[in-house]
Coordinates of C-alpha atoms and ligand atoms in Angstrom, one line a residue:
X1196 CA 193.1 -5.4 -23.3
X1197 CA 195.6 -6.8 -20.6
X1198 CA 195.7 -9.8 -20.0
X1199 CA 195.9 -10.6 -15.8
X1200 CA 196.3 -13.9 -15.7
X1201 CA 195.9 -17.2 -18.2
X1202 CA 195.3 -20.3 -16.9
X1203 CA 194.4 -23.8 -18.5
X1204 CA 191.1 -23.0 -19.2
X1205 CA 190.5 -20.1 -19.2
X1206 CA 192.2 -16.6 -19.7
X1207 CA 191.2 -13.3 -17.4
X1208 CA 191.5 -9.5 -19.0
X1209 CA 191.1 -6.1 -16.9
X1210 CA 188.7 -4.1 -18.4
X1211 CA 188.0 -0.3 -18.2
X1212 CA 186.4 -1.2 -15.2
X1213 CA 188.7 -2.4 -12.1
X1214 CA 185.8 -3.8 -10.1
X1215 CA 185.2 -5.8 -13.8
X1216 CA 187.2 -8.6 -15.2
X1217 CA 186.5 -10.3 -18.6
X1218 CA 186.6 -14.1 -18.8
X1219 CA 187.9 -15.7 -22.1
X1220 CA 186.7 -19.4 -22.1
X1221 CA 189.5 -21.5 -24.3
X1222 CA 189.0 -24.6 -26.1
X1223 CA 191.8 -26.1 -24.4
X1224 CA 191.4 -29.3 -22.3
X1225 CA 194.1 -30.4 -19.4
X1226 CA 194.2 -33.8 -17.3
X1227 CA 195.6 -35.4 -15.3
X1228 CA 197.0 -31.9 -14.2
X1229 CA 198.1 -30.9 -17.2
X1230 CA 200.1 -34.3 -17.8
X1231 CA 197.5 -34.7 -20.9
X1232 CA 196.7 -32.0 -23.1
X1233 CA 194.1 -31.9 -25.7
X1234 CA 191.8 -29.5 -27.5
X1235 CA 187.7 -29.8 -27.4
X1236 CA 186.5 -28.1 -30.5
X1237 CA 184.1 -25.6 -29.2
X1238 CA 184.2 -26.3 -26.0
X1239 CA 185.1 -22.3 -25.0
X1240 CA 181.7 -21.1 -26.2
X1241 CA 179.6 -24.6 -24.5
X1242 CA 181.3 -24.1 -21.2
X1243 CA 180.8 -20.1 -20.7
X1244 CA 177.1 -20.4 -22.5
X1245 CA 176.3 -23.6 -19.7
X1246 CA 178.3 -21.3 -16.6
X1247 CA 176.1 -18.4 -18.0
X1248 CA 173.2 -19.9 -17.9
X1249 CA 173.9 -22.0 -14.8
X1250 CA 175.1 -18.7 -12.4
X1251 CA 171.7 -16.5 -13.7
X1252 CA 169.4 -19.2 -12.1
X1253 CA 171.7 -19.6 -9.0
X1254 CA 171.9 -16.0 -8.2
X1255 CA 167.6 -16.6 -8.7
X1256 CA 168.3 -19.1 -5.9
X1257 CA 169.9 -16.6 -3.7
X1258 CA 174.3 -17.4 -4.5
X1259 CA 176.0 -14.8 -4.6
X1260 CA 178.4 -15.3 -8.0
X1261 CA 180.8 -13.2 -9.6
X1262 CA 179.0 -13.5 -12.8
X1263 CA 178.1 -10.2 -14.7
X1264 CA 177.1 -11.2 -17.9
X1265 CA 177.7 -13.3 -21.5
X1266 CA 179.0 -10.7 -23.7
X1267 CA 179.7 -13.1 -26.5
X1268 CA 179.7 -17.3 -26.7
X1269 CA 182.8 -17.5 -25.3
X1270 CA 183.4 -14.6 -23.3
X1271 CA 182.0 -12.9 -20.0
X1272 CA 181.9 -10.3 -17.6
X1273 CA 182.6 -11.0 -14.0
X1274 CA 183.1 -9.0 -10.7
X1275 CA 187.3 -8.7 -9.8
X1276 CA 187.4 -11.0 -6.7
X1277 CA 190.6 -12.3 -4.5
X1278 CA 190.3 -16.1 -5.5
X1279 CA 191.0 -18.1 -2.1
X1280 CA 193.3 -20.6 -3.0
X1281 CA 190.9 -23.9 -2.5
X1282 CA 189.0 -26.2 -4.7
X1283 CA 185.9 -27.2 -3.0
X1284 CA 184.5 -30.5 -4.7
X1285 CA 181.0 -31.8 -3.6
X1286 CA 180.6 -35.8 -4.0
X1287 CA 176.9 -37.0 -4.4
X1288 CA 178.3 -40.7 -5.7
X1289 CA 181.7 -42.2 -5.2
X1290 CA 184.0 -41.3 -8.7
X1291 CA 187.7 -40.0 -9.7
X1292 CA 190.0 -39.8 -6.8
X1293 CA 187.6 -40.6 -4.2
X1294 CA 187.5 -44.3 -5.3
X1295 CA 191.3 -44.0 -5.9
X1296 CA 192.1 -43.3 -2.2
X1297 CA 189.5 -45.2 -0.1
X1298 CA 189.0 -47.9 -2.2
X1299 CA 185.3 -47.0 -2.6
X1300 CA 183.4 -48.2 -5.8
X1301 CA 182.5 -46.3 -8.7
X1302 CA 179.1 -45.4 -8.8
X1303 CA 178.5 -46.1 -4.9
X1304 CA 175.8 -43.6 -3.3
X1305 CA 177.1 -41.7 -0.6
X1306 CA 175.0 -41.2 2.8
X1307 CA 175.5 -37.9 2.7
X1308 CA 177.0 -35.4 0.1
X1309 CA 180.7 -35.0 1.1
X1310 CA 182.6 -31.7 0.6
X1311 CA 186.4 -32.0 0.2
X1312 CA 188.9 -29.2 -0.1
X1313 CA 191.8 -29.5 -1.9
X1314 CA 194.8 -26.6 -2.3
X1315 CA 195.0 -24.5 -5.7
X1316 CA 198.1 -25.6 -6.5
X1317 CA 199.1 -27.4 -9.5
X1318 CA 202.9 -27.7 -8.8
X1319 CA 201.8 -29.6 -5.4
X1320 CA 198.9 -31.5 -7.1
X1321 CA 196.9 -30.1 -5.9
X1322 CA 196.2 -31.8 -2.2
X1323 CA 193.7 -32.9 -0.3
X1324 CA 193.4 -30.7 3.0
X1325 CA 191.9 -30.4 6.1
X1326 CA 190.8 -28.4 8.6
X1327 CA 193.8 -27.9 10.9
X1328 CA 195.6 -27.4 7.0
X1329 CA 193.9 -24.8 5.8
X1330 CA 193.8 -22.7 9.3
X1331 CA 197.8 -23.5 9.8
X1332 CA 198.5 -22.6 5.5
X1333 CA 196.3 -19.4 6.3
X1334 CA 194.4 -20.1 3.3
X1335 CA 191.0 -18.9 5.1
X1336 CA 189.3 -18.4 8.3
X1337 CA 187.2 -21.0 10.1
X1338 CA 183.7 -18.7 9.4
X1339 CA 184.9 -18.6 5.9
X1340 CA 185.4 -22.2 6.1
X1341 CA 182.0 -23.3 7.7
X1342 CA 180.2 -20.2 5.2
X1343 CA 182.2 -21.7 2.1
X1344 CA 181.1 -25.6 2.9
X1345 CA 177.2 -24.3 3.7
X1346 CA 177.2 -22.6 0.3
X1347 CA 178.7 -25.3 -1.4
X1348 CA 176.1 -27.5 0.3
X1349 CA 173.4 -24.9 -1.5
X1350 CA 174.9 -24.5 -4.6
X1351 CA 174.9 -28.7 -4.4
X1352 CA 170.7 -28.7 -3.8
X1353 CA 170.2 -26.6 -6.4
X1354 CA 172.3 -28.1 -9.3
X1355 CA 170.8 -31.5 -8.4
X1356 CA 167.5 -30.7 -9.2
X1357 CA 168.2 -28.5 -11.9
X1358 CA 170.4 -31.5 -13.4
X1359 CA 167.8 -34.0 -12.4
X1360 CA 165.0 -32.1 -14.7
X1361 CA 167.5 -32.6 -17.4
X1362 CA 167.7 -35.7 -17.2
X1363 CA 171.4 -36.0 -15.6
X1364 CA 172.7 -37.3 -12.2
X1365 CA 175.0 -35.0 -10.8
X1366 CA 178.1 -37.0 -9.2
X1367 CA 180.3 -34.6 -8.3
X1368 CA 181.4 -31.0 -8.8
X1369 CA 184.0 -28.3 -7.8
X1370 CA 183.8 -24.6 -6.3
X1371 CA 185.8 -22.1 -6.3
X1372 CA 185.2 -18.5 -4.3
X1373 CA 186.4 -15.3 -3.9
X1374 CA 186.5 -12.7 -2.1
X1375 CA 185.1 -8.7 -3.3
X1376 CA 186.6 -6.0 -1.9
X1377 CA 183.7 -6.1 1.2
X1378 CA 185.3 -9.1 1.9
X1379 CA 182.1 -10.6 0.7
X1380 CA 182.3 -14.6 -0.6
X1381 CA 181.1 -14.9 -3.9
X1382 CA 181.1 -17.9 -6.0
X1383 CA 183.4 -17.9 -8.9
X1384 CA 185.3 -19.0 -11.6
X1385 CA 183.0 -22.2 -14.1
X1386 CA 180.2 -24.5 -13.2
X1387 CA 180.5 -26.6 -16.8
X1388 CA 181.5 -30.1 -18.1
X1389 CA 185.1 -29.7 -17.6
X1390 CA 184.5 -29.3 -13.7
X1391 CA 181.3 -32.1 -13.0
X1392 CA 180.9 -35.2 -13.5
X1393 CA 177.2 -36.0 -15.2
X1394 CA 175.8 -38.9 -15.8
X1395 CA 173.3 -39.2 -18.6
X1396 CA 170.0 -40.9 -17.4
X1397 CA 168.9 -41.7 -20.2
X1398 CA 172.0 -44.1 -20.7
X1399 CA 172.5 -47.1 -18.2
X1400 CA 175.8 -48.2 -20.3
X1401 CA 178.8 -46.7 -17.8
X1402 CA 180.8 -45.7 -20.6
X1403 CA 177.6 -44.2 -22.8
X1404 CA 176.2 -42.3 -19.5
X1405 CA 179.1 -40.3 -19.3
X1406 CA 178.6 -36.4 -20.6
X1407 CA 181.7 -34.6 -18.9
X1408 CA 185.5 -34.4 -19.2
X1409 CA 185.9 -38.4 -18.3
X1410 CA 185.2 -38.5 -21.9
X1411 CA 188.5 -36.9 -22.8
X1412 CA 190.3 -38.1 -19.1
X1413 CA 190.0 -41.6 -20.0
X1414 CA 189.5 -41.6 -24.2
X1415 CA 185.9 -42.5 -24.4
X1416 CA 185.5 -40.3 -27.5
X1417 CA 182.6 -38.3 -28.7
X1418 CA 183.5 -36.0 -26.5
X1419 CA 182.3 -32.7 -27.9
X1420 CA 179.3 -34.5 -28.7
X1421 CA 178.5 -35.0 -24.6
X1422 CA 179.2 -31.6 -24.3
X1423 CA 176.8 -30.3 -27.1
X1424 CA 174.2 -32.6 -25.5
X1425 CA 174.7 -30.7 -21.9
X1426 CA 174.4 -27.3 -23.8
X1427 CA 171.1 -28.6 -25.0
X1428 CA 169.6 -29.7 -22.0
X1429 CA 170.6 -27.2 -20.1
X1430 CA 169.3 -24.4 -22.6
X1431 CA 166.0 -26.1 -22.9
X1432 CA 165.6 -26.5 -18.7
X1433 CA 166.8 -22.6 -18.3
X1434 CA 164.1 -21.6 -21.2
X1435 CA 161.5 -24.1 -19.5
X1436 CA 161.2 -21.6 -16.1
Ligands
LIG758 N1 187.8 -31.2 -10.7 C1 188.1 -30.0 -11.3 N2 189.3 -29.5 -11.3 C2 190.4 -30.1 -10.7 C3 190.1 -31.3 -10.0 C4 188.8 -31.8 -10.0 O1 187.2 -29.4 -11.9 O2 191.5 -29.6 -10.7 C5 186.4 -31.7 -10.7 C6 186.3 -33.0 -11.5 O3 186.0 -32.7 -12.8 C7 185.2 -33.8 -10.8 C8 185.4 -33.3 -9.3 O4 186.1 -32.1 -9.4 O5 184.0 -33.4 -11.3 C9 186.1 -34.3 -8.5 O6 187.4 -34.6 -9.0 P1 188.3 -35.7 -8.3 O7 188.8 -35.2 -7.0 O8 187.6 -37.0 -8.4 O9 189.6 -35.7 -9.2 P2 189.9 -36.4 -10.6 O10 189.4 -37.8 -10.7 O11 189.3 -35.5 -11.6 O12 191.4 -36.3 -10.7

């Protein structure tokens, strides 16, 4: 199959299909963008089975994804979308470079959840933008703007109380969309450890609570175990509806 495009994570095939892409989740782990490099044994087949399961009950919820379906543990099927060039990170608690650049504390509650858009770019860093940025950059129209944020808002709901039943605080998270050939947005690319921060419940220790890619950001350890543990819960709340 040819392969379109490979990124850190992740590597995208055509298939027969044009409208159909296939996902190949890796076991390769970046930080710090891309400054640390790492492998997390199994981690390709956890973080497809977890965005698998994850996208099925949001489309139940009424998001549009790109997700088709799991056609192996690490591999899926997904509509060909235009990816816009943003990450969209939602903030329920103050973490990562939120703390770094307004000096808020770790762990602190927001009032409301925040939604921050940064630009796709690793050789820029990926920066934080605003408003005025993305409509002078191009990267997308106000309505797609004010649509992306009230979906990101949704997707943010949901995931809280689908976390919350499994026993995990969901701090923060990041989007990515595209568009289909209707010009339809569509959520895409992984909802999975590598791109939330969870906080296990059942933990109060700040170091034990942690079940996402902090483990391997800042060399906790046991890292495929947190991911193993996110795998289960997550399994055992999708078979639970
Ligand atoms: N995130 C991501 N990819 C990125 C940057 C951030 O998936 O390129 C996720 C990250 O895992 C966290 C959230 O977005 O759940 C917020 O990350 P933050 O802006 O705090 O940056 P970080 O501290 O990861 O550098």
């Amino acid at each position: 199959m040819q392969k379109l495009y490979e990124g850190k994570a992740k590597i995208l095939y055509q298939s027969e299909d044009p409208e159909v892409l296939l996902t190949y989740f890796k076991d390769d782990a970046t930080a710090f963008n891309a400054q640390k490099k790492g492998q997390i044994k199994g981690k390709g087949e956890v973080n497809c089975t977890i965005t698998a399961a994850i996208y099925r009950w949001l489309e139940k919820q009424g998001i549009s994804t790109h997700f088709i379906e799991q056609i192996a543990p690490n591999q899926m099927t997904v509509k060909s979308v235009k990816i816009i060039p943003l990450e969209v990170v939602v903030r329920n608690i103050a973490s990562g470079s939120l703390c770094k650049q307004t000096g808020l504390e770790e762990g602190t509650l927001l009032s409301e959840p925040l939604v921050d858009f940064y630009l796709k770019d690793d050789a820029l860093g990926d920066p934080l933008l605003t408003s005025e940025r993305i409509r002078i950059l191009n990267l997308a129209s106000q309505e797609q703007v004010n649509k992306i944020t009230e979906i990101a808002k949704k997707v943010n709901r949901c995931l809280q109380d689908f976390f919350l039943c499994c026993d995990i605080t969901l701090v923060d998270f990041k989007l990515e969309f595209g568009l289909n050939n209707q010009g339809q947005i569509l959520l895409a690319d992984e909802i999975s450890p590598d791109t939330c921060r969870l906080w296990d419940m059942r933990q109060k220790d700040s170091k034990n609570r942690v079940l996402d890619k902090d483990r391997f950001r800042k060399d906790l350890g046991d890292v495929e175990a947190a991911y193993y543990e996110v795998r289960k819960r997550v399994l055992s709340r999708v078979d639970s509806l």
